[in-house]
Coordinates of C-alpha atoms in Angstrom, one line a residue:
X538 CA 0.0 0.0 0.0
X539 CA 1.4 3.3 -0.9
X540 CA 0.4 7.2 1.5
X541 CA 0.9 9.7 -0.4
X542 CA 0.1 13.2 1.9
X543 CA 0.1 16.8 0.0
X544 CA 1.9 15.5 -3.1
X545 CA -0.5 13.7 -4.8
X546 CA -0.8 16.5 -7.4
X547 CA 2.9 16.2 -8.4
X548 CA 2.9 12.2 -8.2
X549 CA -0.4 12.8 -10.7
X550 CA 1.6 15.0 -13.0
X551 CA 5.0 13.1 -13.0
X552 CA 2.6 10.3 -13.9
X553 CA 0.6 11.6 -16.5
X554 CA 3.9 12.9 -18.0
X555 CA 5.9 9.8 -17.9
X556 CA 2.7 8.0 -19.7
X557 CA 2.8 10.6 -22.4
X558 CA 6.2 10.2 -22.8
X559 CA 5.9 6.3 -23.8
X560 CA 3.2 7.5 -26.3
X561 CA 4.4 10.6 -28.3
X562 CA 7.9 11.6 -28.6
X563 CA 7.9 15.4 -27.9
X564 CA 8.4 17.8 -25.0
X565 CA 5.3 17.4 -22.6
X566 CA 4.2 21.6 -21.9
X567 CA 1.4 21.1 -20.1
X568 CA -0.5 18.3 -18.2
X569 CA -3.8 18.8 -16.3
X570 CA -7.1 16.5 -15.0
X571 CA -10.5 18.1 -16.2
X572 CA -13.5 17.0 -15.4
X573 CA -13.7 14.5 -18.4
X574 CA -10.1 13.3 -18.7
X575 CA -6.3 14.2 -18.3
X576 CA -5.2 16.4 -20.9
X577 CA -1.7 16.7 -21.7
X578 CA -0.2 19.5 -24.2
X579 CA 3.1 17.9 -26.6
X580 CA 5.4 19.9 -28.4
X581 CA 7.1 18.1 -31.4
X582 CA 8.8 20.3 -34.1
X583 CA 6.8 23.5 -33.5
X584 CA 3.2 21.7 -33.3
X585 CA 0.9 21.1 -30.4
X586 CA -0.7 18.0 -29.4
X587 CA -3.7 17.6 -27.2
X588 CA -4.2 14.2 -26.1
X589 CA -7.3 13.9 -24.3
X590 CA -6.5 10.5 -21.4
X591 CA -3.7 9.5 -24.4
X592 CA -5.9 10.3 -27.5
X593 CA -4.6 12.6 -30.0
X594 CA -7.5 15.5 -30.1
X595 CA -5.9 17.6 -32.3
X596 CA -2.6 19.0 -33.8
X597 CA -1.9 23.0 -34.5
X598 CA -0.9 25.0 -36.0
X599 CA -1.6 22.4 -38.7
X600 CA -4.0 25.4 -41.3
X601 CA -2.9 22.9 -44.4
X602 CA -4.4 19.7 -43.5
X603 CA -7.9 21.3 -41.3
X604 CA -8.1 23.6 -44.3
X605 CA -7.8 20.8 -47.0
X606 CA -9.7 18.4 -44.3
X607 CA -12.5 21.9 -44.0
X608 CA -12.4 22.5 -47.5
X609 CA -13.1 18.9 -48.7
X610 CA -16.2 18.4 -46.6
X611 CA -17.6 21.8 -47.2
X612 CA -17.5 21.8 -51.2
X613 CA -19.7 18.5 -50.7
X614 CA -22.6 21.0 -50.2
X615 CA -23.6 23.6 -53.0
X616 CA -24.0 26.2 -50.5
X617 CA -23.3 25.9 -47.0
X618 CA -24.9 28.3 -44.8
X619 CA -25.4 26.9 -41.3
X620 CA -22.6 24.3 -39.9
X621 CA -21.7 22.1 -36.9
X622 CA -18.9 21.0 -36.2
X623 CA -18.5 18.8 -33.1
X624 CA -15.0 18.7 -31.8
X625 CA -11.7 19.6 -33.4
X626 CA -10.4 22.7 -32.0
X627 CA -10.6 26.1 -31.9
X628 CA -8.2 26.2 -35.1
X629 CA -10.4 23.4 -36.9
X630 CA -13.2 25.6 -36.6
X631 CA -11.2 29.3 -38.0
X632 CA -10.7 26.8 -41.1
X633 CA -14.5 26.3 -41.4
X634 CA -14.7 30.0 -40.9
X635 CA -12.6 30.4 -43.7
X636 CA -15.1 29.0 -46.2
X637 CA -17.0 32.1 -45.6
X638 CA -19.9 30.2 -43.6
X639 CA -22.7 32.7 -41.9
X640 CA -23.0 30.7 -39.0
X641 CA -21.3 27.8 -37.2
X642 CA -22.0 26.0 -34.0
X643 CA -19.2 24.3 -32.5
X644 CA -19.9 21.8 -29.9
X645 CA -17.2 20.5 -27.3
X646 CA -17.0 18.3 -24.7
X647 CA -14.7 19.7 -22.2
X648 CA -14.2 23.5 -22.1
X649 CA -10.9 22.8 -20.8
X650 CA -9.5 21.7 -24.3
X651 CA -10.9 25.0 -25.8
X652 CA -8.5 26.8 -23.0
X653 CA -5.7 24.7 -23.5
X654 CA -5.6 25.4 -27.3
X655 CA -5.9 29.1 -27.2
X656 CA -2.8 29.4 -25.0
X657 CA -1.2 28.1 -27.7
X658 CA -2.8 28.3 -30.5
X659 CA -1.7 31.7 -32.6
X660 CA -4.2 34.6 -32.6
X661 CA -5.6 33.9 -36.8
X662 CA -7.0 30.3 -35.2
X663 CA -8.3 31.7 -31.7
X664 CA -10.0 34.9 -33.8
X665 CA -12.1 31.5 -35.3
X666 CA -13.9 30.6 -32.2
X667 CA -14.3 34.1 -30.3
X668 CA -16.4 35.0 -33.8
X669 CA -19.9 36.5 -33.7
X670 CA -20.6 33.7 -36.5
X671 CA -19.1 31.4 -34.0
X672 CA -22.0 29.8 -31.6
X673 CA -19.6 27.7 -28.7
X674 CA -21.7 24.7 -27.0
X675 CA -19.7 23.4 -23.7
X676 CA -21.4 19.6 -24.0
X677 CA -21.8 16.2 -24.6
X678 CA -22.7 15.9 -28.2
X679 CA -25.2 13.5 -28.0
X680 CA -27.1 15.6 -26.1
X681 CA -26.7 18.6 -28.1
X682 CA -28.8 16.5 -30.4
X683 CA -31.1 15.9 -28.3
X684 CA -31.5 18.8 -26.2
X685 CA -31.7 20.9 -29.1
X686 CA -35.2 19.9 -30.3
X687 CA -36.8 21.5 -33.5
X688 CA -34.2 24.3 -33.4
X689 CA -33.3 25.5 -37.2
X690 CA -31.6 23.0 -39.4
X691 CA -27.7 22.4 -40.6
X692 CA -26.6 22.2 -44.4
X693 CA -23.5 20.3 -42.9
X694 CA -22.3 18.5 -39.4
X695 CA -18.8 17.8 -39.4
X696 CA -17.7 15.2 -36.2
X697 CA -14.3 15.4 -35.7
X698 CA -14.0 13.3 -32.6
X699 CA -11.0 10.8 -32.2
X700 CA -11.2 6.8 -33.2
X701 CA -13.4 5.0 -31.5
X702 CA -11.0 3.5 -29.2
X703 CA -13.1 3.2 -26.1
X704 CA -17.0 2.9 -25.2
X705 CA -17.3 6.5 -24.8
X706 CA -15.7 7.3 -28.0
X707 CA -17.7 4.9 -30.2
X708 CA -21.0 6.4 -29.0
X709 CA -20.3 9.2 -31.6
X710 CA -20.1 6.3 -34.8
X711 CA -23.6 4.3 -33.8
X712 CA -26.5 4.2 -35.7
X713 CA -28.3 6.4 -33.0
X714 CA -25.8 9.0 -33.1
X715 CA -26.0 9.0 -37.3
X716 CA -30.1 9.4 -37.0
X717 CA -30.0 12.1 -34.4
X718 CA -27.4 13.9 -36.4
X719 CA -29.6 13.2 -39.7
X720 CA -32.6 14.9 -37.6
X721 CA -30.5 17.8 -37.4
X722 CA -29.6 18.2 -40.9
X723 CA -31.5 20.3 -43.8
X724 CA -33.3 18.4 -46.4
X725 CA -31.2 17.9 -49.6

């Protein structure tokens, strides 16, 4: 049996430090329990890496690939006016801005994440989520769904959640997930 007294905290973060260092190579800034998991900041080569209990969350500044990755799913749609995007970042969601949308909703789990990201995320990426176009939902996304009701339609829902590694993951790729997300969506 192992006391610990008034260091737990450290013992927590040497831990959680230690772990990420057996998963991604990198320089470990920043390591910190939310409410929803352990979230530890990497640095590897000038790009951030929030790993949410040792899943990769998302990488920035990384504007090629979330613009390419924006881009791609947004030109799907002849005119996109009103789009959700569920997870992803605050820099994900500048490169949705970027397709001139009128109005985006982003949902995220833990506001923690959104925290972490802007204190390091450069200003072009945080300007995308503190946006009058930009609606922020602090949330499970599930329950956006459901919560939300009749509430006006989306052209587009982009989930950008990580693989479904664990039960709480794959909740997001079920068939009860895809129908509430198609009850959300505008016909066509």
């Amino acid at each position: 049996s192992l006391i610990v007294s008034g260091r737990d905290r450290i013992v927590d973060s040497n831990s959680a430090i230690h772990r990420m260092q057996t998963i991604a190579p990198g320089f470990v800034v920043e390591s910190r329990e939310t409410r929803y998991q352990n979230l530890t900041t990497v640095l590897v080569s000038g790009q951030y890496t929030v790993y949410g209990n040792g899943e990769p969350l998302m990488t920035f500044p990384d504007p090629y690939l979330e613009e390419k990755e924006a881009f791609t799913i947004l030109a799907q749609h002849e005119s996109p006016a009103r789009v959700l995007v569920m997870g992803g970042g605050p820099s994900f969601v500048c490169a949705v801005r970027a397709y001139g949308i009128a109005s985006i909703d982003y949902v995220e789990m833990d506001p923690v994440v959104v925290e972490v990201a802007r204190k390091y995320v450069s200003d072009f990426a945080a300007a995308g989520t503190d946006s009058a176009d930009v609606h922020m939902h602090f949330g499970d996304a599930r329950r956006f769904f459901e919560d939300r009701g009749a509430s006006a339609p989306f052209d587009v829902i982009i989930v950008r959640m990580p693989d479904p590694r664990t039960l709480f993951l794959n909740r997001f790729q079920t068939r009860e997930f895809v129908e509430l997300a198609a009850r959300s969506l505008s016909p066509g």
